[in-house]
């Protein structure tokens, strides 16, 4: 994260980014938006002290099924953790309800993954959730339409690249930072000179699907 400071990058909140994207807010370059995809709030805990030390904004995308269901100590803790993240000034986005490939679902299933998930998060936070992140980055015209009609302002893929003002707000690219790069490698990511090869990104996507499937099967058997 120190590289962002050294390079003079502006770290935008999701609100600032959205205003710039639709032309309402000028931008001082270079600028970045920090996004973190995960399942439950505890997966974000390790990065919070780092963000706080630099006073950086960030957006977190949890999966709502880990925040709903029968009441219990773990559920209460997760909901409290999510509320604390929001109260600390971080943006909470939506990463669907059960982290499935949305392009392969029926309309009823898709609405649950998008609309119902948004409602769960908004009920917990007591405020509007405006950003969406497609599981595995998978989306098509039907999925994007449902996300837009659900009331999200922006939605992110994992397609490699930066964002320009006027880009489709429901098909936004990102630069996935895989593993734990050192300052030098992280700086190259930010410069745009380094693009992860298609084969590495494909491996990452397949690995994520396998790990997700194994996790859900383990929970079903528990």
Coordinates of N, CA and C in Angstrom, one line a residue:
X1 N 0.8 -1.2 0.0 CA 0.0 0.0 0.0 C 0.9 1.3 0.0
X2 N 2.1 1.2 0.5 CA 2.9 2.3 0.6 C 3.3 2.8 -0.8
X3 N 3.2 1.9 -1.8 CA 3.5 2.3 -3.2 C 2.5 3.4 -3.7
X4 N 1.2 3.3 -3.2 CA 0.2 4.2 -3.6 C 0.5 5.6 -3.1
X5 N 1.1 5.7 -1.9 CA 1.5 7.0 -1.3 C 2.7 7.5 -2.1
X6 N 3.7 6.7 -2.3 CA 4.9 7.1 -3.0 C 4.6 7.6 -4.4
X7 N 3.6 7.0 -5.1 CA 3.3 7.4 -6.5 C 2.3 8.6 -6.5
X8 N 1.8 9.0 -5.3 CA 0.9 10.1 -5.3 C -0.5 9.8 -5.8
X9 N -0.9 8.5 -5.7 CA -2.2 8.1 -6.1 C -3.3 8.5 -5.2
X10 N -4.4 9.0 -5.8 CA -5.6 9.3 -5.1 C -6.4 8.0 -4.9
X11 N -6.7 7.6 -3.6 CA -7.5 6.4 -3.3 C -8.9 6.9 -3.1
X12 N -9.8 6.5 -4.1 CA -11.1 7.0 -4.1 C -12.1 6.1 -3.3
X13 N -13.1 6.7 -2.7 CA -14.2 6.0 -2.2 C -15.1 5.5 -3.3
X14 N -16.0 4.6 -3.1 CA -16.8 4.2 -4.2 C -17.8 5.3 -4.6
X15 N -18.2 6.2 -3.7 CA -19.0 7.3 -4.0 C -18.3 8.3 -4.9
X16 N -17.0 8.6 -4.6 CA -16.2 9.5 -5.4 C -16.0 8.9 -6.8
X17 N -15.7 7.6 -6.9 CA -15.5 6.9 -8.1 C -16.8 7.0 -9.0
X18 N -17.9 6.7 -8.4 CA -19.2 6.7 -9.2 C -19.5 8.1 -9.7
X19 N -19.2 9.1 -8.9 CA -19.4 10.5 -9.4 C -18.5 10.9 -10.5
X20 N -17.3 10.4 -10.5 CA -16.3 10.6 -11.6 C -16.8 9.9 -12.8
X21 N -17.2 8.6 -12.6 CA -17.5 7.8 -13.8 C -18.7 8.4 -14.6
X22 N -19.6 9.0 -13.9 CA -20.8 9.6 -14.7 C -20.6 11.1 -15.0
X23 N -19.4 11.6 -14.7 CA -19.1 12.9 -15.2 C -19.4 14.0 -14.2
X24 N -19.8 13.7 -12.9 CA -20.2 14.7 -12.0 C -19.0 15.2 -11.2
X25 N -17.9 14.5 -11.2 CA -16.8 14.9 -10.3 C -15.4 14.8 -11.1
X26 N -14.6 15.9 -11.1 CA -13.3 15.8 -11.7 C -12.4 14.8 -10.9
X27 N -11.3 14.4 -11.6 CA -10.4 13.4 -11.0 C -9.0 13.9 -11.1
X28 N -8.3 13.7 -10.0 CA -6.8 14.0 -10.0 C -6.1 12.6 -10.2
X29 N -5.4 12.6 -11.3 CA -4.7 11.3 -11.7 C -3.3 11.3 -11.1
X30 N -2.8 10.1 -10.8 CA -3.4 8.8 -10.9 C -4.3 8.5 -9.7
X31 N -5.3 7.7 -10.0 CA -6.3 7.4 -9.0 C -6.7 5.9 -9.0
X32 N -7.0 5.4 -7.9 CA -7.4 3.9 -7.8 C -8.6 3.8 -6.9
X33 N -9.3 2.7 -7.0 CA -10.3 2.3 -6.1 C -9.9 0.9 -5.6
X34 N -9.9 0.7 -4.3 CA -9.5 -0.5 -3.7 C -10.7 -1.4 -3.4
X35 N -10.8 -2.5 -4.0 CA -12.0 -3.4 -3.8 C -11.5 -4.8 -3.3
X36 N -12.2 -5.4 -2.4 CA -11.9 -6.7 -1.8 C -13.1 -7.6 -1.9
X37 N -13.0 -8.7 -2.6 CA -14.0 -9.7 -2.7 C -13.8 -10.8 -1.7
X38 N -14.9 -11.2 -1.0 CA -14.8 -12.3 -0.1 C -16.1 -12.9 0.2
X39 N -16.2 -13.8 1.2 CA -17.4 -14.4 1.6 C -18.0 -13.7 2.8
X40 N -17.3 -13.8 3.9 CA -17.8 -13.2 5.2 C -16.9 -12.1 5.7
X41 N -17.4 -11.2 6.6 CA -16.6 -10.1 7.0 C -15.2 -10.5 7.7
X42 N -15.1 -11.6 8.3 CA -13.9 -12.0 9.0 C -12.7 -12.1 8.0
X43 N -13.0 -12.4 6.7 CA -12.0 -12.5 5.7 C -11.3 -11.1 5.4
X44 N -12.0 -10.1 5.8 CA -11.5 -8.7 5.5 C -10.6 -8.2 6.6
X45 N -10.6 -8.9 7.8 CA -10.1 -8.3 9.0 C -8.6 -8.0 8.9
X46 N -7.8 -8.8 8.1 CA -6.4 -8.6 8.1 C -6.0 -7.3 7.4
X47 N -6.8 -6.8 6.4 CA -6.4 -5.7 5.7 C -6.8 -4.4 6.4
X48 N -7.7 -4.4 7.3 CA -8.2 -3.2 7.9 C -7.1 -2.4 8.6
X49 N -6.2 -3.0 9.4 CA -5.2 -2.2 10.0 C -4.3 -1.5 9.0
X50 N -4.1 -2.2 7.9 CA -3.2 -1.6 6.8 C -3.9 -0.4 6.2
X51 N -5.2 -0.5 5.9 CA -6.0 0.6 5.3 C -6.0 1.8 6.3
X52 N -6.2 1.5 7.6 CA -6.3 2.5 8.6 C -5.0 3.3 8.7
X53 N -3.9 2.5 8.6 CA -2.6 3.2 8.8 C -2.3 4.2 7.7
X54 N -2.9 4.0 6.5 CA -2.7 5.0 5.4 C -4.0 5.8 5.2
X55 N -5.0 5.6 6.0 CA -6.3 6.4 5.9 C -6.8 6.2 4.5
X56 N -6.8 5.0 4.0 CA -7.3 4.7 2.6 C -8.8 4.3 2.7
X57 N -9.6 4.7 1.7 CA -10.9 4.2 1.5 C -10.8 2.8 0.8
X58 N -11.9 2.0 1.0 CA -12.0 0.7 0.3 C -13.4 0.3 0.3
X59 N -13.7 -0.7 -0.6 CA -15.0 -1.3 -0.8 C -14.9 -2.8 -0.6
X60 N -15.8 -3.3 0.3 CA -15.7 -4.8 0.5 C -17.0 -5.4 0.0
X61 N -16.8 -6.5 -0.7 CA -17.9 -7.3 -1.3 C -18.1 -8.6 -0.6
X62 N -19.0 -8.7 0.4 CA -19.3 -10.0 1.0 C -20.4 -10.7 0.3
X63 N -20.5 -12.0 0.6 CA -21.6 -12.9 0.0 C -22.7 -13.0 1.1
X64 N -23.9 -12.7 0.7 CA -24.9 -12.4 1.8 C -25.4 -13.7 2.5
X65 N -25.2 -14.9 1.9 CA -25.7 -16.1 2.6 C -25.0 -16.3 3.9
X66 N -23.8 -15.8 4.0 CA -23.0 -15.9 5.3 C -23.5 -14.9 6.3
X67 N -24.5 -14.1 5.9 CA -25.0 -13.0 6.8 C -26.5 -13.2 7.1
X68 N -27.0 -14.3 6.6 CA -28.5 -14.5 6.8 C -28.7 -16.0 7.3
X69 N -29.9 -16.3 7.7 CA -30.2 -17.6 8.2 C -30.6 -17.6 9.6
X70 N -30.6 -18.7 10.3 CA -31.0 -18.8 11.7 C -30.0 -18.1 12.6
X71 N -30.6 -17.4 13.6 CA -29.8 -16.6 14.5 C -28.8 -17.5 15.3
X72 N -27.6 -17.0 15.5 CA -26.6 -17.7 16.2 C -25.5 -16.7 16.5
X73 N -24.5 -17.2 17.4 CA -23.4 -16.3 17.8 C -22.6 -15.9 16.5
X74 N -22.3 -16.8 15.7 CA -21.5 -16.5 14.5 C -22.2 -15.5 13.6
X75 N -23.5 -15.7 13.4 CA -24.2 -14.8 12.5 C -24.3 -13.4 13.1
X76 N -24.5 -13.3 14.4 CA -24.5 -12.0 15.1 C -23.2 -11.3 15.0
X77 N -22.1 -12.1 15.2 CA -20.8 -11.5 15.1 C -20.5 -11.0 13.7
X78 N -20.9 -11.8 12.7 CA -20.6 -11.3 11.3 C -21.4 -10.1 10.9
X79 N -22.6 -10.0 11.4 CA -23.4 -8.8 11.1 C -22.9 -7.6 11.8
X80 N -22.5 -7.8 13.0 CA -21.9 -6.7 13.8 C -20.6 -6.2 13.1
X81 N -19.8 -7.2 12.6 CA -18.5 -6.8 12.0 C -18.8 -6.0 10.7
X82 N -19.8 -6.4 10.0 CA -20.2 -5.7 8.7 C -20.6 -4.3 9.1
X83 N -21.4 -4.2 10.1 CA -21.9 -2.8 10.5 C -20.7 -1.9 10.9
X84 N -19.8 -2.5 11.6 CA -18.6 -1.8 12.1 C -17.8 -1.3 10.9
X85 N -17.6 -2.1 9.9 CA -16.9 -1.7 8.7 C -17.6 -0.5 8.0
X86 N -18.9 -0.6 8.0 CA -19.7 0.5 7.4 C -19.5 1.8 8.2
X87 N -19.6 1.7 9.5 CA -19.5 2.8 10.4 C -18.1 3.4 10.4
X88 N -17.1 2.6 10.0 CA -15.8 3.1 10.0 C -15.5 3.9 8.7
X89 N -16.5 3.9 7.8 CA -16.4 4.7 6.6 C -16.1 3.9 5.3
X90 N -16.0 2.6 5.4 CA -15.8 1.7 4.3 C -17.1 1.4 3.6
X91 N -17.1 1.3 2.3 CA -18.3 0.9 1.5 C -18.5 -0.6 1.5
X92 N -19.7 -1.0 1.6 CA -20.1 -2.4 1.5 C -20.9 -2.6 0.2
X93 N -20.4 -3.4 -0.6 CA -21.0 -3.8 -1.8 C -21.6 -5.2 -1.7
X94 N -22.2 -5.7 -2.8 CA -22.9 -6.9 -2.9 C -22.1 -7.9 -3.8
X95 N -21.9 -9.1 -3.4 CA -21.2 -10.1 -4.2 C -22.1 -11.3 -4.4
X96 N -23.4 -11.1 -4.5 CA -24.5 -12.1 -4.7 C -24.8 -12.8 -3.4
X97 N -25.7 -13.7 -3.4 CA -26.2 -14.4 -2.2 C -25.4 -15.7 -1.9
X98 N -25.1 -16.5 -3.0 CA -24.4 -17.8 -2.7 C -23.2 -17.9 -3.7
X99 N -22.8 -16.9 -4.3 CA -21.5 -16.8 -5.2 C -21.6 -17.9 -6.3
X100 N -22.6 -17.9 -7.1 CA -22.7 -18.8 -8.2 C -22.5 -18.0 -9.5
X101 N -22.2 -18.7 -10.6 CA -22.1 -18.1 -11.9 C -23.5 -17.6 -12.3
X102 N -23.7 -16.4 -12.3 CA -25.0 -15.8 -12.5 C -25.5 -16.1 -13.9
X103 N -24.7 -16.3 -14.9 CA -25.1 -16.5 -16.3 C -25.8 -17.8 -16.5
X104 N -25.6 -18.7 -15.5 CA -26.2 -20.1 -15.7 C -27.4 -20.3 -14.9
X105 N -28.0 -19.3 -14.3 CA -29.1 -19.4 -13.4 C -30.5 -19.1 -14.1
X106 N -31.5 -19.6 -13.6 CA -32.9 -19.2 -14.1 C -33.1 -17.8 -13.6
X107 N -34.2 -17.2 -14.1 CA -34.5 -15.8 -13.7 C -34.8 -15.8 -12.3
X108 N -35.6 -16.7 -11.7 CA -35.9 -16.7 -10.3 C -34.7 -16.8 -9.5
X109 N -33.7 -17.7 -9.8 CA -32.5 -17.8 -9.1 C -31.6 -16.6 -9.2
X110 N -31.6 -16.0 -10.4 CA -30.8 -14.8 -10.6 C -31.4 -13.6 -9.7
X111 N -32.7 -13.5 -9.6 CA -33.3 -12.4 -8.8 C -32.9 -12.6 -7.3
X112 N -32.9 -13.9 -6.9 CA -32.5 -14.2 -5.5 C -31.1 -13.8 -5.3
X113 N -30.2 -14.1 -6.2 CA -28.8 -13.8 -6.1 C -28.5 -12.3 -6.1
X114 N -29.3 -11.6 -6.8 CA -29.0 -10.1 -6.9 C -29.9 -9.3 -6.0
X115 N -31.2 -9.4 -6.3 CA -32.2 -8.5 -5.6 C -32.3 -8.9 -4.1
X116 N -32.5 -10.2 -3.8 CA -32.7 -10.6 -2.4 C -31.4 -10.3 -1.6
X117 N -30.2 -10.6 -2.3 CA -28.9 -10.3 -1.6 C -28.8 -8.8 -1.3
X118 N -29.2 -8.0 -2.2 CA -29.1 -6.5 -1.9 C -30.0 -6.2 -0.7
X119 N -31.2 -6.7 -0.7 CA -32.1 -6.4 0.4 C -31.5 -6.9 1.8
X120 N -30.9 -8.1 1.8 CA -30.3 -8.6 3.0 C -29.3 -7.6 3.6
X121 N -28.4 -7.2 2.7 CA -27.3 -6.3 3.1 C -27.9 -4.9 3.6
X122 N -28.9 -4.4 2.8 CA -29.4 -3.1 3.2 C -30.2 -3.2 4.5
X123 N -30.8 -4.3 4.8 CA -31.5 -4.5 6.1 C -30.5 -4.5 7.2
X124 N -29.3 -5.1 7.0 CA -28.3 -5.2 8.1 C -27.7 -3.8 8.3
X125 N -27.4 -3.1 7.2 CA -26.7 -1.9 7.3 C -27.5 -0.7 7.5
X126 N -28.8 -0.8 7.2 CA -29.7 0.4 7.3 C -29.4 1.4 6.3
X127 N -28.8 1.1 5.2 CA -28.5 2.1 4.1 C -28.5 1.4 2.8
X128 N -28.5 2.2 1.7 CA -28.5 1.7 0.4 C -27.2 1.0 0.0
X129 N -27.2 -0.1 -0.7 CA -26.0 -0.7 -1.2 C -26.0 -0.5 -2.7
X130 N -25.0 0.2 -3.2 CA -25.0 0.7 -4.6 C -24.0 0.0 -5.6
X131 N -23.1 -0.8 -5.0 CA -22.1 -1.5 -5.9 C -22.2 -3.0 -5.9
X132 N -22.0 -3.6 -7.0 CA -22.1 -5.0 -7.2 C -20.9 -5.6 -7.8
X133 N -20.5 -6.8 -7.4 CA -19.4 -7.5 -8.0 C -19.8 -8.9 -8.4
X134 N -19.6 -9.2 -9.7 CA -20.1 -10.4 -10.3 C -19.2 -11.6 -9.8
X135 N -19.8 -12.7 -9.2 CA -19.0 -13.8 -8.9 C -18.3 -14.4 -10.1
X136 N -17.0 -14.6 -9.9 CA -16.1 -15.0 -11.0 C -16.0 -14.0 -12.1
X137 N -16.6 -12.9 -11.9 CA -16.6 -11.9 -13.0 C -17.5 -12.2 -14.1
X138 N -18.4 -13.2 -14.0 CA -19.2 -13.7 -15.0 C -20.5 -12.9 -15.2
X139 N -20.7 -12.3 -16.4 CA -22.0 -11.6 -16.6 C -22.3 -11.6 -18.1
X140 N -23.5 -11.4 -18.4 CA -24.0 -11.3 -19.8 C -25.0 -10.2 -19.8
X141 N -25.7 -9.9 -20.9 CA -26.6 -8.8 -21.0 C -27.8 -9.0 -20.0
X142 N -28.3 -10.2 -19.9 CA -29.4 -10.5 -19.0 C -29.0 -10.2 -17.5
X143 N -27.8 -10.6 -17.1 CA -27.4 -10.4 -15.7 C -27.2 -8.9 -15.5
X144 N -26.5 -8.2 -16.5 CA -26.3 -6.8 -16.3 C -27.6 -6.0 -16.2
X145 N -28.6 -6.5 -16.9 CA -29.9 -5.8 -16.9 C -30.6 -6.0 -15.5
X146 N -30.5 -7.2 -14.9 CA -31.1 -7.4 -13.6 C -30.3 -6.6 -12.6
X147 N -29.0 -6.5 -12.7 CA -28.2 -5.8 -11.7 C -28.6 -4.3 -11.8
X148 N -28.7 -3.8 -13.0 CA -29.1 -2.4 -13.2 C -30.5 -2.1 -12.6
X149 N -31.5 -3.0 -13.0 CA -32.8 -2.8 -12.5 C -33.0 -3.0 -11.0
X150 N -32.1 -3.7 -10.4 CA -32.1 -3.9 -8.9 C -31.8 -2.6 -8.2
X151 N -31.1 -1.7 -8.9 CA -30.8 -0.4 -8.3 C -29.4 -0.2 -8.0
X152 N -28.5 -1.0 -8.5 CA -27.1 -0.8 -8.3 C -26.6 0.3 -9.3
X153 N -25.6 1.1 -8.8 CA -25.0 2.2 -9.7 C -23.9 1.6 -10.5
X154 N -23.1 0.7 -10.0 CA -22.0 0.2 -10.7 C -21.8 -1.3 -10.4
X155 N -21.1 -2.0 -11.3 CA -20.9 -3.5 -11.1 C -19.5 -3.8 -11.8
X156 N -18.8 -4.7 -11.1 CA -17.4 -4.9 -11.4 C -17.2 -6.4 -11.9
X157 N -16.4 -6.5 -12.9 CA -16.0 -7.8 -13.4 C -14.6 -8.1 -12.9
X158 N -13.9 -9.2 -13.4 CA -12.5 -9.4 -13.1 C -11.7 -9.3 -14.4
X159 N -12.4 -8.7 -15.5 CA -11.7 -8.5 -16.7 C -10.5 -7.5 -16.5
X160 N -9.4 -7.8 -17.1 CA -8.2 -7.0 -16.8 C -8.2 -5.6 -17.5
X161 N -7.9 -4.6 -16.8 CA -7.9 -3.3 -17.4 C -8.3 -2.2 -16.4
X162 N -8.1 -1.0 -16.9 CA -8.5 0.2 -16.1 C -9.9 0.7 -16.5
X163 N -10.3 1.8 -15.9 CA -11.6 2.3 -16.2 C -11.4 3.8 -16.7
X164 N -12.2 4.1 -17.7 CA -12.2 5.5 -18.3 C -13.6 6.1 -18.0
X165 N -13.6 7.4 -17.9 CA -14.9 8.1 -17.7 C -15.8 7.8 -18.9
X166 N -17.0 7.4 -18.6 CA -18.0 7.1 -19.7 C -18.1 5.6 -20.0
X167 N -17.2 4.7 -19.3 CA -17.3 3.3 -19.5 C -18.7 2.8 -19.0
X168 N -19.1 1.6 -19.5 CA -20.3 1.0 -19.1 C -20.2 0.7 -17.6
X169 N -21.0 1.3 -16.8 CA -20.9 1.2 -15.3 C -21.3 -0.2 -14.8
X170 N -21.8 -1.1 -15.7 CA -22.2 -2.4 -15.3 C -21.3 -3.5 -15.9
X171 N -20.1 -3.0 -16.4 CA -19.1 -3.9 -17.0 C -17.7 -3.4 -16.7
X172 N -17.5 -3.0 -15.5 CA -16.2 -2.3 -15.2 C -15.1 -3.3 -15.0
X173 N -13.9 -3.0 -15.6 CA -12.8 -3.8 -15.5 C -12.0 -3.5 -14.2
X174 N -11.1 -4.4 -13.8 CA -10.3 -4.2 -12.6 C -8.9 -4.8 -12.9
X175 N -8.0 -4.6 -12.0 CA -6.7 -5.3 -12.1 C -6.6 -6.2 -10.9
X176 N -6.9 -7.5 -11.1 CA -6.8 -8.4 -10.0 C -5.3 -8.5 -9.5
X177 N -5.1 -8.3 -8.2 CA -3.8 -8.5 -7.6 C -3.8 -9.9 -7.0
X178 N -3.1 -10.8 -7.6 CA -3.1 -12.2 -7.1 C -2.0 -12.5 -6.2
X179 N -2.2 -13.3 -5.2 CA -1.2 -13.6 -4.2 C -0.8 -12.4 -3.3
X180 N 0.4 -12.3 -2.9 CA 0.9 -11.3 -2.1 C 2.1 -10.6 -2.7
X181 N 2.0 -9.8 -3.7 CA 3.1 -9.1 -4.4 C 3.8 -8.2 -3.5
X182 N 5.2 -8.1 -3.7 CA 6.0 -7.1 -2.9 C 5.7 -5.7 -3.5
X183 N 6.3 -4.7 -2.8 CA 6.1 -3.3 -3.3 C 6.5 -3.1 -4.8
X184 N 7.6 -3.7 -5.2 CA 8.0 -3.5 -6.6 C 7.0 -4.1 -7.6
X185 N 6.6 -5.3 -7.3 CA 5.6 -5.9 -8.2 C 4.3 -5.2 -8.2
X186 N 3.9 -4.8 -7.0 CA 2.6 -4.1 -6.9 C 2.6 -2.8 -7.6
X187 N 3.8 -2.1 -7.6 CA 3.9 -0.9 -8.3 C 3.8 -1.1 -9.8
X188 N 4.3 -2.2 -10.3 CA 4.2 -2.5 -11.8 C 2.7 -2.8 -12.1
X189 N 2.0 -3.5 -11.2 CA 0.5 -3.6 -11.4 C -0.1 -2.3 -11.6
X190 N 0.2 -1.3 -10.8 CA -0.5 0.0 -10.8 C -0.1 0.8 -12.1
X191 N 1.1 0.5 -12.6 CA 1.6 1.3 -13.7 C 0.8 0.9 -15.0
X192 N 0.2 -0.3 -15.0 CA -0.5 -0.7 -16.2 C 0.5 -1.4 -17.2
X193 N 1.8 -1.5 -16.9 CA 2.7 -2.2 -17.8 C 2.6 -3.7 -17.7
X194 N 2.0 -4.2 -16.6 CA 2.0 -5.6 -16.4 C 0.6 -6.1 -16.4
X195 N 0.3 -7.0 -17.3 CA -1.0 -7.7 -17.4 C -0.8 -9.2 -17.1
X196 N -1.6 -9.7 -16.1 CA -1.5 -11.1 -15.8 C -1.9 -11.8 -17.1
X197 N -1.2 -12.9 -17.4 CA -1.5 -13.6 -18.6 C -2.8 -14.3 -18.5
X198 N -3.4 -14.5 -19.7 CA -4.8 -15.1 -19.7 C -4.8 -16.5 -19.0
X199 N -3.7 -17.2 -19.2 CA -3.6 -18.6 -18.6 C -3.6 -18.5 -17.1
X200 N -2.9 -17.5 -16.5 CA -2.9 -17.4 -15.0 C -4.2 -17.0 -14.5
X201 N -4.8 -16.0 -15.2 CA -6.2 -15.6 -14.8 C -7.2 -16.7 -14.9
X202 N -7.1 -17.5 -16.0 CA -8.0 -18.6 -16.1 C -7.8 -19.6 -15.0
X203 N -6.6 -19.9 -14.6 CA -6.3 -20.8 -13.5 C -6.9 -20.3 -12.2
X204 N -6.8 -19.0 -12.0 CA -7.3 -18.4 -10.8 C -8.9 -18.6 -10.8
X205 N -9.5 -18.3 -11.9 CA -11.0 -18.4 -11.9 C -11.4 -19.9 -11.7
X206 N -10.7 -20.8 -12.3 CA -11.1 -22.3 -12.1 C -10.9 -22.7 -10.7
X207 N -9.7 -22.2 -10.1 CA -9.4 -22.5 -8.7 C -10.5 -22.0 -7.8
X208 N -10.9 -20.7 -8.0 CA -12.0 -20.1 -7.1 C -13.3 -20.9 -7.2
X209 N -13.6 -21.4 -8.4 CA -14.9 -22.2 -8.5 C -14.7 -23.5 -7.8
X210 N -13.6 -24.1 -7.9 CA -13.4 -25.4 -7.2 C -13.4 -25.2 -5.7
X211 N -12.8 -24.2 -5.2 CA -12.7 -24.0 -3.7 C -14.1 -23.6 -3.2
X212 N -14.9 -22.8 -4.0 CA -16.2 -22.5 -3.6 C -17.1 -23.7 -3.5
X213 N -17.0 -24.5 -4.5 CA -17.8 -25.8 -4.5 C -17.5 -26.7 -3.3
X214 N -16.2 -26.8 -3.0 CA -15.8 -27.6 -1.9 C -16.3 -27.1 -0.6
X215 N -16.2 -25.7 -0.5 CA -16.7 -25.1 0.8 C -18.2 -25.3 1.0
X216 N -19.0 -25.1 -0.1 CA -20.4 -25.3 0.1 C -20.8 -26.7 0.4
X217 N -20.1 -27.7 -0.2 CA -20.4 -29.1 0.1 C -20.0 -29.4 1.5
X218 N -18.9 -28.9 2.0 CA -18.5 -29.1 3.4 C -19.6 -28.6 4.4
X219 N -20.1 -27.4 4.1 CA -21.1 -26.8 4.9 C -22.4 -27.6 4.9
X220 N -22.8 -28.2 3.7 CA -24.0 -28.9 3.6 C -23.9 -30.2 4.4
X221 N -22.7 -30.8 4.5 CA -22.5 -32.1 5.2 C -22.4 -31.8 6.7
X222 N -22.1 -30.6 7.1 CA -21.9 -30.3 8.5 C -23.2 -30.4 9.3

